[in-house]
mmCIF file of C-alpha atoms in Angstrom:
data_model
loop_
_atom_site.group_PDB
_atom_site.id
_atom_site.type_symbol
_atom_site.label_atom_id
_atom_site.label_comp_id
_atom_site.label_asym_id
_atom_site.label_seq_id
_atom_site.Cartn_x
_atom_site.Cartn_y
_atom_site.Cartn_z
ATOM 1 C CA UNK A 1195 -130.793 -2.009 116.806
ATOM 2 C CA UNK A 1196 -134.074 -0.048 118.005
ATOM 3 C CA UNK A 1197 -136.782 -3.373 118.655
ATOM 4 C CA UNK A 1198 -140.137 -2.260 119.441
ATOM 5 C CA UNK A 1199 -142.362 -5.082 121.131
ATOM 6 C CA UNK A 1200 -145.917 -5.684 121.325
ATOM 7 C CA UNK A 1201 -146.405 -1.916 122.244
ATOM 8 C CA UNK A 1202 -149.746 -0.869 123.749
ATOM 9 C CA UNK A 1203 -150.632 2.726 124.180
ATOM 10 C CA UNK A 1204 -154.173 4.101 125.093
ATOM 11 C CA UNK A 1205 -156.261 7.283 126.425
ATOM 12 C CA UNK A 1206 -158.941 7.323 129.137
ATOM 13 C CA UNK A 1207 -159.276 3.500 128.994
ATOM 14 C CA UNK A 1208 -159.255 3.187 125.420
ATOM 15 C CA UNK A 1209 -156.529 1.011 123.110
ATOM 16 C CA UNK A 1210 -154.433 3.456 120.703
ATOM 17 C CA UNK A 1211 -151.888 1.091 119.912
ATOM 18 C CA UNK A 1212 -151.905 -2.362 120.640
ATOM 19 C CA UNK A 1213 -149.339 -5.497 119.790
ATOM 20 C CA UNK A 1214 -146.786 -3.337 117.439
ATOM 21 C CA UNK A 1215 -143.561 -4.901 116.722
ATOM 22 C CA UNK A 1216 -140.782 -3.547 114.905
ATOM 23 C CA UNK A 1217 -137.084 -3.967 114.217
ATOM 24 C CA UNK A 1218 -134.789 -1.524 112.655
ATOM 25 C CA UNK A 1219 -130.855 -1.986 112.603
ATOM 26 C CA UNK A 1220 -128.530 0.903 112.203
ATOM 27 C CA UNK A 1221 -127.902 1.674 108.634
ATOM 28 C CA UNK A 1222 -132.026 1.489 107.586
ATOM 29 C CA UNK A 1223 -134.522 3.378 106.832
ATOM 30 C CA UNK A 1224 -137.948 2.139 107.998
ATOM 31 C CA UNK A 1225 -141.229 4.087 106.631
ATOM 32 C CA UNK A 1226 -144.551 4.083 108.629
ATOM 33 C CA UNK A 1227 -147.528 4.355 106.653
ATOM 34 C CA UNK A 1228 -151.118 4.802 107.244
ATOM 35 C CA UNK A 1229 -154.728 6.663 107.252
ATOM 36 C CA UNK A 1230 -155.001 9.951 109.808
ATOM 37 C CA UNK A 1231 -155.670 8.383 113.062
ATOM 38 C CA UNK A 1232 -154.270 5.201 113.114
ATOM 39 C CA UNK A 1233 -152.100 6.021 115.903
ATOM 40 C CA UNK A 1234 -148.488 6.711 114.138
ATOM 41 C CA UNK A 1235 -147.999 9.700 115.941
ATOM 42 C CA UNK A 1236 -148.787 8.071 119.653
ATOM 43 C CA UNK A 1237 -146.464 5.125 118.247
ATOM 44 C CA UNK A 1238 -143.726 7.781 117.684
ATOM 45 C CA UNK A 1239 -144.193 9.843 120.662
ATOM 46 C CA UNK A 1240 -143.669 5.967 122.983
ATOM 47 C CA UNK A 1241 -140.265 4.996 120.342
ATOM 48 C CA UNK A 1242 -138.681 8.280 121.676
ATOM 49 C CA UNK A 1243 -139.641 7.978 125.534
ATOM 50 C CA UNK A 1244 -142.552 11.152 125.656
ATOM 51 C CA UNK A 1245 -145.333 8.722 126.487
ATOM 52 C CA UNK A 1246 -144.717 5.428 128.677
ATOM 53 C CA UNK A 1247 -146.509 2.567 127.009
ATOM 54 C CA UNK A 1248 -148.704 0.676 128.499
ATOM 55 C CA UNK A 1249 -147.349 -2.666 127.643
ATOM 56 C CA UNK A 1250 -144.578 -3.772 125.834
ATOM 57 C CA UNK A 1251 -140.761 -2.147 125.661
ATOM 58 C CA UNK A 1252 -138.506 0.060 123.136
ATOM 59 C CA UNK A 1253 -135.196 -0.596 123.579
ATOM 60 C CA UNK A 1254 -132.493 0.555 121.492
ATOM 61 C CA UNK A 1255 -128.831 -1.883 121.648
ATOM 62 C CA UNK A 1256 -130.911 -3.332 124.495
ATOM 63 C CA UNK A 1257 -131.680 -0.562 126.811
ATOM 64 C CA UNK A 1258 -135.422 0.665 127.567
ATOM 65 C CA UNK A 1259 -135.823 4.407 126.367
ATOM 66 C CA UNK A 1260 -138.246 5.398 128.497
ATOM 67 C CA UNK A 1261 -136.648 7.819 131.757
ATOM 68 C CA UNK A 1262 -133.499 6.999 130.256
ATOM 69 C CA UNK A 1263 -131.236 10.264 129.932
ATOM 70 C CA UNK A 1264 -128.918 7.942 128.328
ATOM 71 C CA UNK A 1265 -130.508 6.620 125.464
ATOM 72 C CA UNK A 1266 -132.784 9.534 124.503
ATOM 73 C CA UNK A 1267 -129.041 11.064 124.331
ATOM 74 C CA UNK A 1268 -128.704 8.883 121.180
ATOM 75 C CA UNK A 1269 -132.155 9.882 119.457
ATOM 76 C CA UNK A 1270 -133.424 12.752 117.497
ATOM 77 C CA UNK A 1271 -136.886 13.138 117.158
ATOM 78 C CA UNK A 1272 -138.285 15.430 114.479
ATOM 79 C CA UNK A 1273 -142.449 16.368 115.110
ATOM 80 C CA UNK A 1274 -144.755 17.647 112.849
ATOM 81 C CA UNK A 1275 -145.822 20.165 115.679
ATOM 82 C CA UNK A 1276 -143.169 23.182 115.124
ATOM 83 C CA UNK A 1277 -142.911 24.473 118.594
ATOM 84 C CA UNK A 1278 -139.982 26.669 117.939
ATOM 85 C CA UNK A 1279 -139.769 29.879 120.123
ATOM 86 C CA UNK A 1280 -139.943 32.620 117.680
ATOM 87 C CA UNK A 1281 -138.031 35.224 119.417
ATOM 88 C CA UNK A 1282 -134.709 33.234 118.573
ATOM 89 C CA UNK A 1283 -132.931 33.493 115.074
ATOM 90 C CA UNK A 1284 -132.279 30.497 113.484
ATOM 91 C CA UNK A 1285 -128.548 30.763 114.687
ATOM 92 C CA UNK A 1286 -129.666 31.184 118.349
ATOM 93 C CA UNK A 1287 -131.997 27.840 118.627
ATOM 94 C CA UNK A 1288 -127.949 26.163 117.377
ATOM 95 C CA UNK A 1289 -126.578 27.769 120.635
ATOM 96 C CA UNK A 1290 -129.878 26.715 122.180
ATOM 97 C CA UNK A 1291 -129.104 23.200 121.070
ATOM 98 C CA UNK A 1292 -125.723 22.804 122.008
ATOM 99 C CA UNK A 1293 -126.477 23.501 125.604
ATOM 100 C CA UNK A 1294 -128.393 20.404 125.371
ATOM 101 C CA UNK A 1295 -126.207 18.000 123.134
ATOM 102 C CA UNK A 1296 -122.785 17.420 123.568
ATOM 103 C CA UNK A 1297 -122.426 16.059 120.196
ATOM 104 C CA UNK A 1298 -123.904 18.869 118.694
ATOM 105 C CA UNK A 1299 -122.303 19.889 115.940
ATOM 106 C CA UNK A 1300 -122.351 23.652 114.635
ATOM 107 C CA UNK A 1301 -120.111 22.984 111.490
ATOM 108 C CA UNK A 1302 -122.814 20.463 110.189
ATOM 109 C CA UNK A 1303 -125.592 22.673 111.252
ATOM 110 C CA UNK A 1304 -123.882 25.727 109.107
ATOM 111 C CA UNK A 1305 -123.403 23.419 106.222
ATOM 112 C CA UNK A 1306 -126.735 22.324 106.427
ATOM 113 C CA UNK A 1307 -128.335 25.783 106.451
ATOM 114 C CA UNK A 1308 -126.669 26.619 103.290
ATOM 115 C CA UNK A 1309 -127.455 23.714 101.444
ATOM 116 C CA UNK A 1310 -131.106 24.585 102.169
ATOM 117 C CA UNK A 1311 -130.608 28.345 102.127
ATOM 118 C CA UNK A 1312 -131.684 29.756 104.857
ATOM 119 C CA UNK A 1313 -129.894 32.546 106.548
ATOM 120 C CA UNK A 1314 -129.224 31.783 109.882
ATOM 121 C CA UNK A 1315 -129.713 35.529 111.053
ATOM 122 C CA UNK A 1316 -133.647 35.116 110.343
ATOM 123 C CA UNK A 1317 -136.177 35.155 113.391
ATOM 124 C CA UNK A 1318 -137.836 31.528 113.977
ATOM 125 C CA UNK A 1319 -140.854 33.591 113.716
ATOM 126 C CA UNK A 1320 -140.663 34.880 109.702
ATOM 127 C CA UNK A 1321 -139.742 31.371 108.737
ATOM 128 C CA UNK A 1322 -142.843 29.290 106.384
ATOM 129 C CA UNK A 1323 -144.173 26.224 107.513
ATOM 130 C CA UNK A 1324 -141.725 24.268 105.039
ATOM 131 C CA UNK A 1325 -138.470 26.347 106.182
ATOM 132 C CA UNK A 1326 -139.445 25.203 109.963
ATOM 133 C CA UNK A 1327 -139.695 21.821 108.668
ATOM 134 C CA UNK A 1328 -136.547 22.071 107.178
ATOM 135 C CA UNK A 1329 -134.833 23.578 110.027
ATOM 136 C CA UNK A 1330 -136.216 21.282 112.785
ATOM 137 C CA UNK A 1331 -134.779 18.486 110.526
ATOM 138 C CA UNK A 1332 -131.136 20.932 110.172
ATOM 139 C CA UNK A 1333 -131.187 20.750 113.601
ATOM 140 C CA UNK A 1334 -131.863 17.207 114.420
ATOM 141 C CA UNK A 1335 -129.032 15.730 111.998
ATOM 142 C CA UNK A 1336 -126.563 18.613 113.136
ATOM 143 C CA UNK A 1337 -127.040 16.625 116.735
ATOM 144 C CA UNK A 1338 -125.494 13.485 114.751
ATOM 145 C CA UNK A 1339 -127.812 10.797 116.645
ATOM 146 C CA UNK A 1340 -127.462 7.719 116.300
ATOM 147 C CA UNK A 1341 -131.131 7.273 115.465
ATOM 148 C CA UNK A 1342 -133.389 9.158 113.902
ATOM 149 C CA UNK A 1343 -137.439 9.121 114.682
ATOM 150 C CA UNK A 1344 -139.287 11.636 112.276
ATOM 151 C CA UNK A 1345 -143.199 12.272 112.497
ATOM 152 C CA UNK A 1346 -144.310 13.760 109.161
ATOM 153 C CA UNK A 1347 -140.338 15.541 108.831
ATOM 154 C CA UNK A 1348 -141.796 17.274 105.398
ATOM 155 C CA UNK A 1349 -144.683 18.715 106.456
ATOM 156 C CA UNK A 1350 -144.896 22.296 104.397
ATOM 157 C CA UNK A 1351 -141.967 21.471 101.911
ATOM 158 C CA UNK A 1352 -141.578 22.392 98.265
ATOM 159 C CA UNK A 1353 -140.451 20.043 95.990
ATOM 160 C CA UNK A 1354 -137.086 21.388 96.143
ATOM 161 C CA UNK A 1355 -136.885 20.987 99.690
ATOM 162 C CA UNK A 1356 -137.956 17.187 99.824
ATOM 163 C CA UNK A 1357 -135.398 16.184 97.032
ATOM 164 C CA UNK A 1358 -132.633 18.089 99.574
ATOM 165 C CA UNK A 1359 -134.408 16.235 102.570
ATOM 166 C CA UNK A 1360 -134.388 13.120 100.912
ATOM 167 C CA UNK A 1361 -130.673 13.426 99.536
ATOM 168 C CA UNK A 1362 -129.282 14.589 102.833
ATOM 169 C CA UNK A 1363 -131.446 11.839 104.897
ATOM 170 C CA UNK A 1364 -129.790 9.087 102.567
ATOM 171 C CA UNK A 1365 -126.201 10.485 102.478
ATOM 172 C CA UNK A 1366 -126.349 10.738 106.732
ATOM 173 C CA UNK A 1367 -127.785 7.096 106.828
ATOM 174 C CA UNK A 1368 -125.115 5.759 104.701
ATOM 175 C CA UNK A 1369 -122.246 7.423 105.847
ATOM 176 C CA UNK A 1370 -123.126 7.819 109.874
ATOM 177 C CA UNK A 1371 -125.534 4.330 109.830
ATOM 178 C CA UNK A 1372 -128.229 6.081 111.309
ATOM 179 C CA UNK A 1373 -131.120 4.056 112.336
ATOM 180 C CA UNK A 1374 -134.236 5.804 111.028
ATOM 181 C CA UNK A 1375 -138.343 5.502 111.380
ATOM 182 C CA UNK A 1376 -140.169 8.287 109.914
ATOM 183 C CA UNK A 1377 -143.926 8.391 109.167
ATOM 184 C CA UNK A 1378 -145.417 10.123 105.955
ATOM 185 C CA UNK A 1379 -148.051 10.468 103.670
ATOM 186 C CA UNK A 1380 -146.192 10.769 100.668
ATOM 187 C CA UNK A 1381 -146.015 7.256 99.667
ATOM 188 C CA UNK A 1382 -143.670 8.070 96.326
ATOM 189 C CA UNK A 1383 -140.782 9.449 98.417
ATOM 190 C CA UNK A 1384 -141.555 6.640 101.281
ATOM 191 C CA UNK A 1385 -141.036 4.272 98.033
ATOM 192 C CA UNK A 1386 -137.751 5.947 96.833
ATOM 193 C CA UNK A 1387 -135.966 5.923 100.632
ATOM 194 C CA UNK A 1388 -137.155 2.978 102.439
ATOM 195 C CA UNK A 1389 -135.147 -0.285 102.871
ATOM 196 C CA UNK A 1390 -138.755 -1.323 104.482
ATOM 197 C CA UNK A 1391 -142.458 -0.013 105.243
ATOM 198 C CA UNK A 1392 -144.837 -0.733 108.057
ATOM 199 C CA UNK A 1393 -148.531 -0.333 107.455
ATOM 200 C CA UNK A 1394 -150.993 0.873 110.223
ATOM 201 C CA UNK A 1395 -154.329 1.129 110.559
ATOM 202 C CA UNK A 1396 -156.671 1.326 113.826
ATOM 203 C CA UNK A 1397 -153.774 0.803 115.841
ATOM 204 C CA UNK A 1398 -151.910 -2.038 114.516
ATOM 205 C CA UNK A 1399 -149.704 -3.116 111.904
ATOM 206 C CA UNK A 1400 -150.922 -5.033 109.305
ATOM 207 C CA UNK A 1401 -148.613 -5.354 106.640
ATOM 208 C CA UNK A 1402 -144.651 -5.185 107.324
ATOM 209 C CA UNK A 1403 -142.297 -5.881 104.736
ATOM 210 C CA UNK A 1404 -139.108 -4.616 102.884
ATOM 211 C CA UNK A 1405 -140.122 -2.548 99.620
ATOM 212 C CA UNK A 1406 -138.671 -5.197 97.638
ATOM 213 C CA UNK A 1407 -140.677 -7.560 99.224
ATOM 214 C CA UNK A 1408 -144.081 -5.547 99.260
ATOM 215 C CA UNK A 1409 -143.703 -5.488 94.778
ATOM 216 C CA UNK A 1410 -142.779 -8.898 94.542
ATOM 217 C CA UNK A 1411 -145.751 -9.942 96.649
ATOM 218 C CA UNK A 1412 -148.526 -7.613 95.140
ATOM 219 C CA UNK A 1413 -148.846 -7.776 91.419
ATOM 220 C CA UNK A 1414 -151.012 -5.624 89.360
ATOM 221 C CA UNK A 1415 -152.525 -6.670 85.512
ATOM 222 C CA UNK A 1416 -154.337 -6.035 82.626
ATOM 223 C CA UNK A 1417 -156.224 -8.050 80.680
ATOM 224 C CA UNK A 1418 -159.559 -8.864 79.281
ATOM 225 C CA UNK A 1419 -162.250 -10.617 81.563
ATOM 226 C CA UNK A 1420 -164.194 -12.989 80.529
ATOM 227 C CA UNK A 1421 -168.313 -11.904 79.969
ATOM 228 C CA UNK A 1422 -169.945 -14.209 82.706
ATOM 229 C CA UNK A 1423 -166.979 -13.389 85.620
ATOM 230 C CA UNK A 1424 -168.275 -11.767 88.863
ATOM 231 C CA UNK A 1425 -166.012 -9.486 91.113
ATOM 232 C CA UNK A 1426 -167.103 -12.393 93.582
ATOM 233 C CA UNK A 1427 -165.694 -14.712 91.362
ATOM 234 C CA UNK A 1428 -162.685 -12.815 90.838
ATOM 235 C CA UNK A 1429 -162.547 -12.425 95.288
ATOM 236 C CA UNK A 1430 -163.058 -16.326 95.814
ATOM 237 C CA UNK A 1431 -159.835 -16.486 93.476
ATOM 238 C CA UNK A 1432 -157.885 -14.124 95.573
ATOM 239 C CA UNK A 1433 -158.136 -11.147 92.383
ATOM 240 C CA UNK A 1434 -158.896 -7.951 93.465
ATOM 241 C CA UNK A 1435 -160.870 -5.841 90.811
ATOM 242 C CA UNK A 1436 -159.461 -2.192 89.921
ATOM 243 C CA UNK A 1437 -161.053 -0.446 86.694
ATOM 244 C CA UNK A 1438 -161.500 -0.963 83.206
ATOM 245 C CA UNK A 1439 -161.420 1.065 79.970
ATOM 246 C CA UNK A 1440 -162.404 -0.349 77.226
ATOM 247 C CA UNK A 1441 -162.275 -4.080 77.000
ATOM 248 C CA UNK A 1442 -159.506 -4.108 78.975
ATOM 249 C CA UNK A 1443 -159.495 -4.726 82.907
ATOM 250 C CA UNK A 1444 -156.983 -3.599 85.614
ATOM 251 C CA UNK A 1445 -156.874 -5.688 88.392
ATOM 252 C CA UNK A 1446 -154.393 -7.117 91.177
ATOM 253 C CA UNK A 1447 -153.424 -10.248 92.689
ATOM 254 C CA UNK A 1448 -151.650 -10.955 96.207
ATOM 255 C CA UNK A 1449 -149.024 -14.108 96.159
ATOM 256 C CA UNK A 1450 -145.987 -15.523 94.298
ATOM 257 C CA UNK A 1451 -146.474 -14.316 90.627
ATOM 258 C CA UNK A 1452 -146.219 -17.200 89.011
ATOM 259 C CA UNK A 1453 -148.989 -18.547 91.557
ATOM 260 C CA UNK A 1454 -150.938 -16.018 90.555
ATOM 261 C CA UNK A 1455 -150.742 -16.110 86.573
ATOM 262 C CA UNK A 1456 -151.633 -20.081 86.982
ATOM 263 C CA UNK A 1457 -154.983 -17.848 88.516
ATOM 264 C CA UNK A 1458 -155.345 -15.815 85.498
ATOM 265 C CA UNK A 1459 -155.222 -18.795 83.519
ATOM 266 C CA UNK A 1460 -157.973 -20.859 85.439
ATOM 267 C CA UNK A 1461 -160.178 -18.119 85.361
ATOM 268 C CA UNK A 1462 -159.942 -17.971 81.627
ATOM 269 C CA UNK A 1463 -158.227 -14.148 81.543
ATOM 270 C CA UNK A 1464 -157.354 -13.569 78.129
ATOM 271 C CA UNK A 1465 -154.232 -11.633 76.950
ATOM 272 C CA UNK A 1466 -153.364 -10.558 80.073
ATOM 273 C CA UNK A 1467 -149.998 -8.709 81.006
ATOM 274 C CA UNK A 1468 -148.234 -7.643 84.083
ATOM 275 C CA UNK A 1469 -147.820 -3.285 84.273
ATOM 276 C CA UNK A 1470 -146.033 -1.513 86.680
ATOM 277 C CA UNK A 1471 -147.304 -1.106 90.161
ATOM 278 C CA UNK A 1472 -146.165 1.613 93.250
ATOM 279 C CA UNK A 1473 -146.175 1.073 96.655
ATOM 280 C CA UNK A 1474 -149.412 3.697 97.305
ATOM 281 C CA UNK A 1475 -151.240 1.003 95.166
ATOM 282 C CA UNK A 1476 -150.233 -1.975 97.294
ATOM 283 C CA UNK A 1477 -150.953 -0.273 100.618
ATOM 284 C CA UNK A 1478 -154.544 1.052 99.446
ATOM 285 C CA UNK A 1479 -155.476 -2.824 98.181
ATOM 286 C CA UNK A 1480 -154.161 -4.433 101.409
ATOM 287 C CA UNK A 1481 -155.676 -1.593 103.676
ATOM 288 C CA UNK A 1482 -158.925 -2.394 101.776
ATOM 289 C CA UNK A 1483 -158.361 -6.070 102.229
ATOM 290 C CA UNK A 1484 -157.386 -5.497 106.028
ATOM 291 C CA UNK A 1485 -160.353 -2.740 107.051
ATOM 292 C CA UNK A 1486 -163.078 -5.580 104.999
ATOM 293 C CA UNK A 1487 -161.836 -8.265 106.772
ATOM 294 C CA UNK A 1488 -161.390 -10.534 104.186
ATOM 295 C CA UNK A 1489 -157.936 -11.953 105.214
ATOM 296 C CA UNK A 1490 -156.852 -13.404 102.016
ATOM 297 C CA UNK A 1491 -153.601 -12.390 101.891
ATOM 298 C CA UNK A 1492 -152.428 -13.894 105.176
ATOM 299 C CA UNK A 1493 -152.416 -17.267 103.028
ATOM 300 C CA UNK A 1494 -150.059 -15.770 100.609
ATOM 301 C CA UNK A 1495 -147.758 -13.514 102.847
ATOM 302 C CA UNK A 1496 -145.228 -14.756 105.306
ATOM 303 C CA UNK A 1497 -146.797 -15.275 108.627
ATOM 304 C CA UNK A 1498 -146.526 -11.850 111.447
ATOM 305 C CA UNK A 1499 -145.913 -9.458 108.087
ATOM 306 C CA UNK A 1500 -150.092 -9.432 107.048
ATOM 307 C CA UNK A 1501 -152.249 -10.385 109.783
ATOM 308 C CA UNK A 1502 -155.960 -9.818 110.309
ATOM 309 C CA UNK A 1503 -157.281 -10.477 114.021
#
């Protein structure tokens, strides 16, 4: 199990990261989340022992990772800075890996290579942004960790490349339980992988939950509003405006669904019906709901998974 708790990381006096906690067992793959500069990448760099946190401890099965040949042994990390040396072909940076890992394995590394195609007798210096992206994350499976910490792992990718990234990341998981914690932008492929998603913004998370848990929580509608409502109104009710064509409104509601219809009702919401809603839509209303300061979800989500402070 990799347990991150109430992490604090900062530069030149000033808070980065401050009170993260996270859990991930073996076997899961956890998705971080969140605007440029909320501090994922300073989280990642302290969950793989580069930066010694301030406060608070990452252990994985119990043992600190930080100055601990031992444990960072276990973990492959995968940055979105490619600092490859590009006088090596790609089948030199293997050799140059199995100095390093014991449990490096070649065979997987080969097989890897030719699932993605790439020729292992390029130079590190010809290969695209995406290739490197794909090779970094070659390499870092071909080690056969036992967890997996990945900062933005498809950085430059086609969309050929992310469905072999994504198929290969779930096949390893299942069949090696690999404990993973990735962060990424692309919120549709974070959707389709994750067992569970943390959301960060200004340094903490604010929303934590397993995908399933996120849809059943956040529901999104259609339906006509009534002529005299107000979107202040609608806010006092815990209803979160979206657009509207037509008569017809969009909007969203935070809470047990059937909670939230007897809402609908009381505000007199006619003909309304529940549609289909994605995981970028629930992070942008509760990010908007977190950065505003509102805190109305924290009644309706399970206390330490949405918190406003």
């Amino acid at each position: 199990m990799l347990e991150i708790k109430n992490l604090q990381k900062g530069y030149n006096n000033q808070p980065v990261i401050h009170g993260i906690d996270i859990c991930i067992n073996r076997g899961e793959i956890h998705g971080l989340i969140g605007s440029n500069g909320a501090g994922k990448t300073t989280l990642l760099k302290c969950v793989t022992g580069i930066y010694k946190p301030a406060q608070g401890t990452v252990l994985y099965d119990e043992k600190d990772i930080y100055d601990n040949p031992e444990v960072k042994a276990k973990v492959a990390y995968v940055s979105e800075q490619l600092d490859f040396i590009n006088v090596y072909s790609v089948a030199g940076i293997a050799k140059y890996y199995q100095n390093f890992y014991d449990t490096f394995s070649i065979n997987k590394f080969n097989e890897l290579l030719r699932r993605f195609g790439i020729n292992s007798k390029r130079n590190v210096g010809t290969l695209s942004k995406g290739e490197r992206s794909k090779l970094y994350f070659i390499l870092a499976i071909a080690q056969q960790p036992e967890y997996l910490i990945m900062d933005e792992p498809e950085s430059g990718m086609d969309a050929e490349g992310k469905t072999m990234f994504r198929d290969i990341l779930i096949e390893e998981v299942e069949k090696e339980q690999i404990g993973v914690l990735f962060s990424s932008h692309d919120l549709a492929d974070v959707e389709r992988m994750c067992d569970s998603v943390a959301m960060m913004e200004a340094g903490e998370i604010f929303a934590q939950r397993s995908i399933d848990e996120f849809i059943g929580s956040v529901q999104k509608w259609q339906g006509v509003l009534p002529q005299n409502i107000t979107d202040d109104k609608l806010l006092a009710m815990n209803v979160y405006a979206a657009s509207k064509i037509g008569d017809l409104s969009e909007f969203y509601t935070v809470g047990e669904r059937e909670e939230s219809e007897g809402i609908l009702r009381k505000l007199g919401i006619g003909d309304y019906s529940g549609q289909q809603i994605t995981l970028e839509e629930i992070y942008m209303l509760l990010k908007k709901i977190y950065i505003q300061g509102k805190g109305r979800a924290s009644v309706t989500l399970s206390e330490g998974e949405y918190k406003h402070e």
